[in-house]
PDB file of C-alpha atoms and ligand atoms in Angstrom:
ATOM      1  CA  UNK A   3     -58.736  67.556  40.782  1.00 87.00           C
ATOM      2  CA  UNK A   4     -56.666  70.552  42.273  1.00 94.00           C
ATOM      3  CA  UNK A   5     -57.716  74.203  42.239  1.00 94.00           C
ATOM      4  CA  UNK A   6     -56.266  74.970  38.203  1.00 97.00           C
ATOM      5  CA  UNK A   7     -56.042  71.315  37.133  1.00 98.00           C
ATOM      6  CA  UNK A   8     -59.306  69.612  36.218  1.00 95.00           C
ATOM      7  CA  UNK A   9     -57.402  65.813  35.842  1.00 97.00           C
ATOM      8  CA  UNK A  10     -58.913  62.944  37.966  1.00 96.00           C
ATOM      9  CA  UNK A  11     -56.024  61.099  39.723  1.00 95.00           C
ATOM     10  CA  UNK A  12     -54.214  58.814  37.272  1.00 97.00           C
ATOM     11  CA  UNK A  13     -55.135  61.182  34.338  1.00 98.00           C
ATOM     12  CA  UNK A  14     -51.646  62.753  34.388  1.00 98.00           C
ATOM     13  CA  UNK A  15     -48.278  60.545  33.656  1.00 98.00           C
ATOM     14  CA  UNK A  16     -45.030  61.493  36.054  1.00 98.00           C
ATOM     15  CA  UNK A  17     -43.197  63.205  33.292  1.00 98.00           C
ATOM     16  CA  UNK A  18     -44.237  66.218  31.736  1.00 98.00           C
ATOM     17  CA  UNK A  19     -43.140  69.083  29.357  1.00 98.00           C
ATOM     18  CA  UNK A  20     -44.332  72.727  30.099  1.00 98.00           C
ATOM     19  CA  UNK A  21     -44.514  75.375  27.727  1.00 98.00           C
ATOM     20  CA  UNK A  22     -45.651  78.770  28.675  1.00 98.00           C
ATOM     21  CA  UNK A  23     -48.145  78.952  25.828  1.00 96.00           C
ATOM     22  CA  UNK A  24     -51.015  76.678  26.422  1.00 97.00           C
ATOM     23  CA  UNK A  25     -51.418  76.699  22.938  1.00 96.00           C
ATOM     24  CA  UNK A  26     -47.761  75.287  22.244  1.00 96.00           C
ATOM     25  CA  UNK A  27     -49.166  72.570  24.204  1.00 97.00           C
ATOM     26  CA  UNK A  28     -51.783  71.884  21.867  1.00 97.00           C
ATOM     27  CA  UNK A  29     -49.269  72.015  19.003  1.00 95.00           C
ATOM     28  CA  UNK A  30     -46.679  69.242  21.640  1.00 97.00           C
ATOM     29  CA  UNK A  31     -50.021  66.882  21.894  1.00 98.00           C
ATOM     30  CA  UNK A  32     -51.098  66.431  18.924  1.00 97.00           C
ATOM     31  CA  UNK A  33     -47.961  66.621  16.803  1.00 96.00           C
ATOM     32  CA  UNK A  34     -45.588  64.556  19.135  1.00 97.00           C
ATOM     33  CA  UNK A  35     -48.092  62.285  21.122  1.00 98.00           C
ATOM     34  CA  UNK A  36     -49.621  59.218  20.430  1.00 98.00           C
ATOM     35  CA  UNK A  37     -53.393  58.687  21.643  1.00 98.00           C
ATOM     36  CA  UNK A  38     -52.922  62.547  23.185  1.00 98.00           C
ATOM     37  CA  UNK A  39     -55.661  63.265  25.028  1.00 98.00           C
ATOM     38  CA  UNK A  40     -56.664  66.806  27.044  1.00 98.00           C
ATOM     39  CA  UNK A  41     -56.977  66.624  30.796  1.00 98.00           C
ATOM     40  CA  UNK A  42     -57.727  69.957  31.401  1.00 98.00           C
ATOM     41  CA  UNK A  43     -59.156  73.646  30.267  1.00 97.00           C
ATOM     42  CA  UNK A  44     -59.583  75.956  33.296  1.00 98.00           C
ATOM     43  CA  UNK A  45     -58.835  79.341  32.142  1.00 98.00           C
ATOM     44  CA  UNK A  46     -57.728  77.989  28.999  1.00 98.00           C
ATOM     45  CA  UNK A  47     -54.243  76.556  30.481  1.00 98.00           C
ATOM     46  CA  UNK A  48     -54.382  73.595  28.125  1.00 98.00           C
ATOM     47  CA  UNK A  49     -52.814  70.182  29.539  1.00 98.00           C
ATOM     48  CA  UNK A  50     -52.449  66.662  27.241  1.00 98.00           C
ATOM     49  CA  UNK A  51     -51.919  62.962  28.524  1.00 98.00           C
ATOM     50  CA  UNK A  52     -50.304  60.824  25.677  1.00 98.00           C
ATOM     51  CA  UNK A  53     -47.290  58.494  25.007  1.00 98.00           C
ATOM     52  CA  UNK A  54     -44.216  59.040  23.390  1.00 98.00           C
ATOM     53  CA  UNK A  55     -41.978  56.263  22.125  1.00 97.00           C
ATOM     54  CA  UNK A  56     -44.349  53.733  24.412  1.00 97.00           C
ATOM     55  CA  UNK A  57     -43.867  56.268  27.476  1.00 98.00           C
ATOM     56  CA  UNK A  58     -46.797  57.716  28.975  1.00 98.00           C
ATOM     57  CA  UNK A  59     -45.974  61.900  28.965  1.00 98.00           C
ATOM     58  CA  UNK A  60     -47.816  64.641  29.799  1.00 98.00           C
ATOM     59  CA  UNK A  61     -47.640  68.464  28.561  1.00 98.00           C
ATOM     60  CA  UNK A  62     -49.284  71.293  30.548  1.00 98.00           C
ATOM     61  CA  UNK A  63     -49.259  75.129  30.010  1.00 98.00           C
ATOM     62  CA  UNK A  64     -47.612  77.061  32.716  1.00 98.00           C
ATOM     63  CA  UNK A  65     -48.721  81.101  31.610  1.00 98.00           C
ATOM     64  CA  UNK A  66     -46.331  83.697  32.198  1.00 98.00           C
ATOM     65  CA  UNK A  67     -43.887  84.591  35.109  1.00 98.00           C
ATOM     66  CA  UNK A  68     -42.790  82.502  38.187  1.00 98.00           C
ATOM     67  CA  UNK A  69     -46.415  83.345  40.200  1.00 98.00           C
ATOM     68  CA  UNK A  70     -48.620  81.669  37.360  1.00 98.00           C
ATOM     69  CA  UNK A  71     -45.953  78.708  36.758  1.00 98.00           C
ATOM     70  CA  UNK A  72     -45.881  78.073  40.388  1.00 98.00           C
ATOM     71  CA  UNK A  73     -49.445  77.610  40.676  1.00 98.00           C
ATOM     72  CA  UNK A  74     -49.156  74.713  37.847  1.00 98.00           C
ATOM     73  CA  UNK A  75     -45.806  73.205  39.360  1.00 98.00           C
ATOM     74  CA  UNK A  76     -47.177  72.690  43.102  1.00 98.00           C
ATOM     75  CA  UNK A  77     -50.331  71.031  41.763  1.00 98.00           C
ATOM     76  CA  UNK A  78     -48.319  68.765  39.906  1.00 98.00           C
ATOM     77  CA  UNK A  79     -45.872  67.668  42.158  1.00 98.00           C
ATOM     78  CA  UNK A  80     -48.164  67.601  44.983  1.00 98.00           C
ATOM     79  CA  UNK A  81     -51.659  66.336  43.970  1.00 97.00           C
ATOM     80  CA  UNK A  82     -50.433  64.313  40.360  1.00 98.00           C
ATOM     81  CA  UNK A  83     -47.170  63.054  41.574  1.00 98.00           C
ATOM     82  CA  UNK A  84     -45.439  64.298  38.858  1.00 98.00           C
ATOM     83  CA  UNK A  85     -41.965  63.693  39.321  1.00 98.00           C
ATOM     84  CA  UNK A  86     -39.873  64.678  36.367  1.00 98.00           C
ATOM     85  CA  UNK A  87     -40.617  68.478  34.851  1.00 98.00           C
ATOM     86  CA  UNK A  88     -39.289  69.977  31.574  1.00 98.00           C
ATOM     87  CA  UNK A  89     -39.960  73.311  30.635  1.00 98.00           C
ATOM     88  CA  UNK A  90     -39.943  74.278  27.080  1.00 98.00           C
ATOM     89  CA  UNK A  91     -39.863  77.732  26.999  1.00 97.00           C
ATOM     90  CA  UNK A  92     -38.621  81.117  24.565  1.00 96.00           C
ATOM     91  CA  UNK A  93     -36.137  83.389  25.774  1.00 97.00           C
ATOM     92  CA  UNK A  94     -34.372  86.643  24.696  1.00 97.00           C
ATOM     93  CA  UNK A  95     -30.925  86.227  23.622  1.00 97.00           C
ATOM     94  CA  UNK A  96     -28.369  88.153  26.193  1.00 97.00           C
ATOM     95  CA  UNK A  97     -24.794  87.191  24.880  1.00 94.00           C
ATOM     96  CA  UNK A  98     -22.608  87.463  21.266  1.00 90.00           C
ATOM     97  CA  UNK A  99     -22.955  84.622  19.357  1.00 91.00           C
ATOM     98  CA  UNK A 100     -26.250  83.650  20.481  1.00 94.00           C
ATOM     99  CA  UNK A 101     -28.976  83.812  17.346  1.00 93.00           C
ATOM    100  CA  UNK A 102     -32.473  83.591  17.483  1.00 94.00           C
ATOM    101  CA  UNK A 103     -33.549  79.622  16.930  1.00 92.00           C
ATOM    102  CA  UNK A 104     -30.940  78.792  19.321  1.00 94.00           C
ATOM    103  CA  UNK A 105     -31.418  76.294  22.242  1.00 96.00           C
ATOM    104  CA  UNK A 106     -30.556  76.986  25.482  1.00 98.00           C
ATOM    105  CA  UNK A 107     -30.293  74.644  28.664  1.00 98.00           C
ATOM    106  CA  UNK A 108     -30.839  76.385  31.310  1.00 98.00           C
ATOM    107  CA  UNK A 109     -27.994  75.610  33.790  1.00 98.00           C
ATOM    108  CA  UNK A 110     -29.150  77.511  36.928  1.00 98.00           C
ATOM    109  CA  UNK A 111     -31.436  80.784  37.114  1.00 98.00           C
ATOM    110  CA  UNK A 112     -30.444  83.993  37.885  1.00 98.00           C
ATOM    111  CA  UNK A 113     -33.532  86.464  39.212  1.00 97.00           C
ATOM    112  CA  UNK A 114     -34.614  89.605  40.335  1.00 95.00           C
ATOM    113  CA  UNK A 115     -38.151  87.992  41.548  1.00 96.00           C
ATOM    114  CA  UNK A 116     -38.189  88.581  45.644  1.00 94.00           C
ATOM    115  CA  UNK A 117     -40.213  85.199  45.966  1.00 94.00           C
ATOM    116  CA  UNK A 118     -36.989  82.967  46.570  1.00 92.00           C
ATOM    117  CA  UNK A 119     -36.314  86.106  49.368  1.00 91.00           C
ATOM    118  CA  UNK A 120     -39.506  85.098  50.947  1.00 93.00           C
ATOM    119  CA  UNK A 121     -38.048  81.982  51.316  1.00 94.00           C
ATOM    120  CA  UNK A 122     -34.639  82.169  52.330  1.00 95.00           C
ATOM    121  CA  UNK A 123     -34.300  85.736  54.103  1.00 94.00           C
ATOM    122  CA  UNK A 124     -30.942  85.611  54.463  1.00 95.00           C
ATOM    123  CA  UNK A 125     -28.981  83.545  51.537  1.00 95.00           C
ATOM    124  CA  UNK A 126     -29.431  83.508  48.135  1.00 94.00           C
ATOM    125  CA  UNK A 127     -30.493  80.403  47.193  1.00 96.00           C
ATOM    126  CA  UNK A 128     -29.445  79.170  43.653  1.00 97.00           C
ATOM    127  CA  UNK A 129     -31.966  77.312  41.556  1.00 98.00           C
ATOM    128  CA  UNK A 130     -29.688  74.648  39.523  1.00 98.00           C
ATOM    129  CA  UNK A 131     -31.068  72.017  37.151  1.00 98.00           C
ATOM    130  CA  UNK A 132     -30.824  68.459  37.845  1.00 98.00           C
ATOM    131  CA  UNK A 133     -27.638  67.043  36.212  1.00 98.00           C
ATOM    132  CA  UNK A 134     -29.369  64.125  34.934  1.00 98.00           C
ATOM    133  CA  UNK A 135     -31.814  65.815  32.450  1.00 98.00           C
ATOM    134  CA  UNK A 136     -28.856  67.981  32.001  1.00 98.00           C
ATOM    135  CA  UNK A 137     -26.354  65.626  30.486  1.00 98.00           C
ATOM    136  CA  UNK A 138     -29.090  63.900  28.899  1.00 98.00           C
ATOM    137  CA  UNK A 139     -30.457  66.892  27.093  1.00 98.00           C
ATOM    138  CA  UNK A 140     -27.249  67.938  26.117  1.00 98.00           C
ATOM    139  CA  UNK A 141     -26.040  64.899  24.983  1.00 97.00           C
ATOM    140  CA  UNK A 142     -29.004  65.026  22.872  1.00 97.00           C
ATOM    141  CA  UNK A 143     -28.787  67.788  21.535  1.00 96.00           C
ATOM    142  CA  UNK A 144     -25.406  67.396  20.169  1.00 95.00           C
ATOM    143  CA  UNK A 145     -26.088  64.567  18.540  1.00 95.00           C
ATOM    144  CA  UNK A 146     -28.625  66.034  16.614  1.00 92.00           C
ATOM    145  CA  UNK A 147     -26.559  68.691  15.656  1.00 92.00           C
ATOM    146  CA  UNK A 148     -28.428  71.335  17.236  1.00 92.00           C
ATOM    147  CA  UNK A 149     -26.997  74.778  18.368  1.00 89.00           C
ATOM    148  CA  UNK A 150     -26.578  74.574  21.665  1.00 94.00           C
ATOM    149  CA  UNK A 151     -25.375  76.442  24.847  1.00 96.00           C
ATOM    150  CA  UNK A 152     -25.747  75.266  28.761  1.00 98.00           C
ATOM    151  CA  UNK A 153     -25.281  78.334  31.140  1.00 98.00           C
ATOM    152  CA  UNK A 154     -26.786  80.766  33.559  1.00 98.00           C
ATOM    153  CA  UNK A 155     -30.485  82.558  32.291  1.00 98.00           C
ATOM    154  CA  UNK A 156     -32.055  85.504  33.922  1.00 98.00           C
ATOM    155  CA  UNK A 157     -35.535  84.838  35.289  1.00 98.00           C
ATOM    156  CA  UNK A 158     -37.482  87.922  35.412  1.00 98.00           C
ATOM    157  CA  UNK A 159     -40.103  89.572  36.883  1.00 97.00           C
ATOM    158  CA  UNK A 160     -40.958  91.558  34.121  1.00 96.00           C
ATOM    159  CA  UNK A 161     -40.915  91.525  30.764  1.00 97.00           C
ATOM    160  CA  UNK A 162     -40.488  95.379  29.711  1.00 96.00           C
ATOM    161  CA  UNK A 163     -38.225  97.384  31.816  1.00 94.00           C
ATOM    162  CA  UNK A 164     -37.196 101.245  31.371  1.00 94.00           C
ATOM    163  CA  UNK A 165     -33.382 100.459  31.094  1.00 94.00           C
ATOM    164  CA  UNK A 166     -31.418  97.486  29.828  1.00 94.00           C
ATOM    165  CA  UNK A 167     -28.383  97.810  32.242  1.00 95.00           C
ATOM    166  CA  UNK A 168     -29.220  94.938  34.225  1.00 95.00           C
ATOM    167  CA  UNK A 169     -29.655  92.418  31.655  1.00 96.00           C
ATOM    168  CA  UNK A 170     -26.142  93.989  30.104  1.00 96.00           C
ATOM    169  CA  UNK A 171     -24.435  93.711  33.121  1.00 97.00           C
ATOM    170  CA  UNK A 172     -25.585  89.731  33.505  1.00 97.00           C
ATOM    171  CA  UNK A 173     -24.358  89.298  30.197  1.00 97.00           C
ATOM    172  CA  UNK A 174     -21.418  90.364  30.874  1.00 96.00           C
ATOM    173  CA  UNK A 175     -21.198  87.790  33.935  1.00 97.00           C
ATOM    174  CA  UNK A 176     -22.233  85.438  31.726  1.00 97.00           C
ATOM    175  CA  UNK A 177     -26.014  85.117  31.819  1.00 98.00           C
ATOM    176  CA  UNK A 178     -26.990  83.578  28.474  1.00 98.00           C
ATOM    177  CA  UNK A 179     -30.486  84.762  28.050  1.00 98.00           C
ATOM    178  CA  UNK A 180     -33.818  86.350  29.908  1.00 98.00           C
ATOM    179  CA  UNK A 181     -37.022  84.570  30.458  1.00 98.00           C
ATOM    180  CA  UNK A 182     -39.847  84.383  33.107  1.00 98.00           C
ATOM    181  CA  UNK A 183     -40.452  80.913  35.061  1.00 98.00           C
ATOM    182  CA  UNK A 184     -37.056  79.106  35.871  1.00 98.00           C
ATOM    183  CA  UNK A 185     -35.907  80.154  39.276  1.00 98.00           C
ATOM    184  CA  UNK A 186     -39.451  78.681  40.498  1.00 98.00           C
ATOM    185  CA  UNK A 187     -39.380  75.728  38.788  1.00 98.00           C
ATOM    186  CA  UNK A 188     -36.116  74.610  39.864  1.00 98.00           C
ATOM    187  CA  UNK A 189     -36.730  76.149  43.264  1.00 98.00           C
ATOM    188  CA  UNK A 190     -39.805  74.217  43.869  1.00 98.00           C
ATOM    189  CA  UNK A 191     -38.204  70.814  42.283  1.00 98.00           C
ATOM    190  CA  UNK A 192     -35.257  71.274  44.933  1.00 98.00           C
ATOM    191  CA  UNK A 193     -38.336  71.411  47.946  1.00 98.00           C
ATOM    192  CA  UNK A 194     -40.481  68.670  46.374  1.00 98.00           C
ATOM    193  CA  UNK A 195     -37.139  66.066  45.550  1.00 98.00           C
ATOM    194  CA  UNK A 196     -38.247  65.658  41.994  1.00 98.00           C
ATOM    195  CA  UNK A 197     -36.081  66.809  38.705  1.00 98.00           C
ATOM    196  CA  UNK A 198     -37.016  69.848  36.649  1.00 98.00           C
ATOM    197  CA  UNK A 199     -34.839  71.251  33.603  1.00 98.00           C
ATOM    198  CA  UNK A 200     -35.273  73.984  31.627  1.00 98.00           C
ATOM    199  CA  UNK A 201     -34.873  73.969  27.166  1.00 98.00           C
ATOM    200  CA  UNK A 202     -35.249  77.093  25.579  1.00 98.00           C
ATOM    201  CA  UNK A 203     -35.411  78.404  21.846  1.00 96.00           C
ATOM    202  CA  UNK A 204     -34.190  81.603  21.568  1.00 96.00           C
ATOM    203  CA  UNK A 205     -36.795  83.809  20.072  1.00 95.00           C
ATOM    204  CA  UNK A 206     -35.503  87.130  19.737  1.00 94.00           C
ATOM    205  CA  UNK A 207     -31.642  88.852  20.730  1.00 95.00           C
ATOM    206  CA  UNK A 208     -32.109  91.683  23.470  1.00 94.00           C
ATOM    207  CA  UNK A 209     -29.080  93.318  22.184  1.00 94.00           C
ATOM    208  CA  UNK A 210     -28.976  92.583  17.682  1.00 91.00           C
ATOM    209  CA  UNK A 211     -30.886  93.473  15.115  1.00 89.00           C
ATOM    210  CA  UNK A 212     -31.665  89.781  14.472  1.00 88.00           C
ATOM    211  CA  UNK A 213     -35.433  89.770  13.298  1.00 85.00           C
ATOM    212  CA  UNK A 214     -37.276  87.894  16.149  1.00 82.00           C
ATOM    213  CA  UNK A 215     -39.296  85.212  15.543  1.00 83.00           C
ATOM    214  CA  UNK A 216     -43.327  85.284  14.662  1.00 87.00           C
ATOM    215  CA  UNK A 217     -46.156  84.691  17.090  1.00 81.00           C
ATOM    216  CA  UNK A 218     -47.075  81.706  15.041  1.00 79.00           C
ATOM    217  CA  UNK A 219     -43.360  80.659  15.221  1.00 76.00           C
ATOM    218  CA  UNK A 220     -43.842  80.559  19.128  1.00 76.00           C
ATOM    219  CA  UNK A 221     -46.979  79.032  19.384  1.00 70.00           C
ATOM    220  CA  UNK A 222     -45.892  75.892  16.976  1.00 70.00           C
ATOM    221  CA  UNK A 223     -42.285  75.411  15.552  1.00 74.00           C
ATOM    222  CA  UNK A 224     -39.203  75.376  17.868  1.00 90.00           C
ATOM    223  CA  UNK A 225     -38.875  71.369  17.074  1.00 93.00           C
ATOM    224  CA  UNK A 226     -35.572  71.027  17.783  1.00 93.00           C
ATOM    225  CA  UNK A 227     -35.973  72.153  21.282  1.00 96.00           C
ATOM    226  CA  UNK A 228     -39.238  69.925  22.047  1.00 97.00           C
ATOM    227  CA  UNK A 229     -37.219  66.650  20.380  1.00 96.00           C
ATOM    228  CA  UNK A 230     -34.459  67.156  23.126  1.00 97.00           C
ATOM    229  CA  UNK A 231     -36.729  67.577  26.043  1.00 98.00           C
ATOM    230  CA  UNK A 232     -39.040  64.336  24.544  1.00 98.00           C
ATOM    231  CA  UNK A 233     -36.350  62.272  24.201  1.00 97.00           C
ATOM    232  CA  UNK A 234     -34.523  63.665  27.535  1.00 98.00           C
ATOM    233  CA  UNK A 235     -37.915  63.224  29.244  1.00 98.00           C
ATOM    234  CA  UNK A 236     -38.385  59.343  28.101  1.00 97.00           C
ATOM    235  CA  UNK A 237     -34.994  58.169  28.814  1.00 94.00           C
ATOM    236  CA  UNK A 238     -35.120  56.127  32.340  1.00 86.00           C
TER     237      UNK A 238
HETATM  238  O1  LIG B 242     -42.563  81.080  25.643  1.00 58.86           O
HETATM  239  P1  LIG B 242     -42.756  80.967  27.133  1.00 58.86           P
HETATM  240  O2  LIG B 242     -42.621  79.561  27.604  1.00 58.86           O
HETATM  241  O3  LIG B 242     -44.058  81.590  27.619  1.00 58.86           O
HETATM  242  O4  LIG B 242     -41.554  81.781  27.806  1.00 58.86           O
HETATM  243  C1  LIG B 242     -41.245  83.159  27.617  1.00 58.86           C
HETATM  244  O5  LIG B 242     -42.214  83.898  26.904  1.00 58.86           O
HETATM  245  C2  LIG B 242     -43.020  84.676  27.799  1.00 58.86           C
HETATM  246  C3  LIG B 242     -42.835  86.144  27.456  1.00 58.86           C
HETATM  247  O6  LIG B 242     -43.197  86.395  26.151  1.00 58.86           O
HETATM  248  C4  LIG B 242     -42.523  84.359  29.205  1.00 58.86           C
HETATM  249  O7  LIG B 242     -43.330  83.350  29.751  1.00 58.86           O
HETATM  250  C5  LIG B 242     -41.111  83.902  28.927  1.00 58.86           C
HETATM  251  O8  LIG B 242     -40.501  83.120  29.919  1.00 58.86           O
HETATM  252  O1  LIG B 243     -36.971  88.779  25.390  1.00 58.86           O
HETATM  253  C1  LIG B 243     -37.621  87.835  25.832  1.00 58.86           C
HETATM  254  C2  LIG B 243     -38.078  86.798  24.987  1.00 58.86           C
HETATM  255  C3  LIG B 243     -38.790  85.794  25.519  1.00 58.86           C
HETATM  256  N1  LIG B 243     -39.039  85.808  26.833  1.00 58.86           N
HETATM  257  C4  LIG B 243     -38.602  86.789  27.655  1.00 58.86           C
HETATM  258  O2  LIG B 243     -38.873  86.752  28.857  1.00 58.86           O
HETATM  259  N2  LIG B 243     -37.898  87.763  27.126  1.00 58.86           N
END
């Protein structure tokens, strides 16, 4: 047991999907995993133990923003041994040509969050997904016939901010999207020497007048995006 996680040792496998919305893990569990069974419910952050295609997988909520999905990642890591993190995520479309339902792998992380400054004082550091999970998930993905785009994505602090300039000036260095939790996943992979990789659906366009997706849409659907991380996450 750690401080958020109620698991006994054992009770979580060493690969694991994590969706902001404890209630998308719900939806991962028991649509997805065989013999699914909940591990833990302290302050409602939802976490499953099943098997997928004969693979023992975990899914665990993460909340919002890189303090609460820190919290969740350090437990793991360091008092499960999990070894092998996929974040399943929504984002807010930054670029042309990007529609909402899209998936996105997230690349490397971008972010205005001063944690990684804490850190490293001096440098920035860039959080980069592990090129494994990577490939796999994009490899993947194509073959599905999914639409698909690897890049840069902005992790921010916040999710309402009095001007868009920012996020327009990423995008026009190439930033795909805007979400919370990244740079601190892959940041805290790099310092624990395990792999982390981030999918996301896109689930609304910062910049059209796409209509964005439902609440329910978030909390369930997005399939296509938790197929590629369960089949990126199994293959070993
Ligand atoms: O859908 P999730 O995984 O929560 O991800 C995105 O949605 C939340 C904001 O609505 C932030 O956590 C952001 O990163
Ligand atoms: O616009 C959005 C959509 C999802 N998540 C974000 O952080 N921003």
């Amino acid at each position: 047991m750690s401080i958020h996680i109620d698991a006994k040792s054992g009770e979580i496998a060493d690969r694991i999907l994590l969706p902001g919305d404890p209630l998308r893990a719900k939806y991962i569990a028991e649509t997805y995993l065989k013999d699914a069974k909940q591990y833990n419910n302290v302050r409602g952050m939802l976490g499953f133990t099943g098997s997928y295609k004969g693979k023992r997988i975990s899914v665990q909520g993460t909340g919002m923003g890189i303090p609460s999905i820190s919290i969740y990642v350090n437990e793991l890591i360091r008092d499960y041994g999990v070894k092998k993190l996929i974040r399943v995520g929504t984002c807010g479309g930054v670029q042309k040509g990007i529609h909402v339902r899209d998936v996105i792998l997230a690349m490397s992380a971008t972010t205005d969050s001063a944690v990684n400054r804490g850190i490293f004082p001096e440098i920035n550091f860039a959080p980069t997904a592990d090129f494994s999970l990577l490939h796999k998930a994009y490899t993947v993905g194509k073959k599905l016939g999914v639409p698909l785009r690897a890049g840069n994505v902005l992790s921010a602090d916040v999710f309402y901010r009095d001007s868009m300039e920012l996020v327009k000036k990423l995008g026009e260095y190439g930033v795909l999207a805007v979400e919370m939790e990244t740079s601190a996943l892959y940041t805290l992979a790099a310092k624990y020497g395990v792999q982390a990789l981030t999918v996301l659906t896109v689930s609304d366009h910062i910049f059209s007048d796409e209509p964005d997706t439902t609440a329910a849409e978030r909390q369930t659907t997005f399939n296509d995006m938790i197929h590629i991380a369960l089949e990126t996450a199994v293959d070993d």
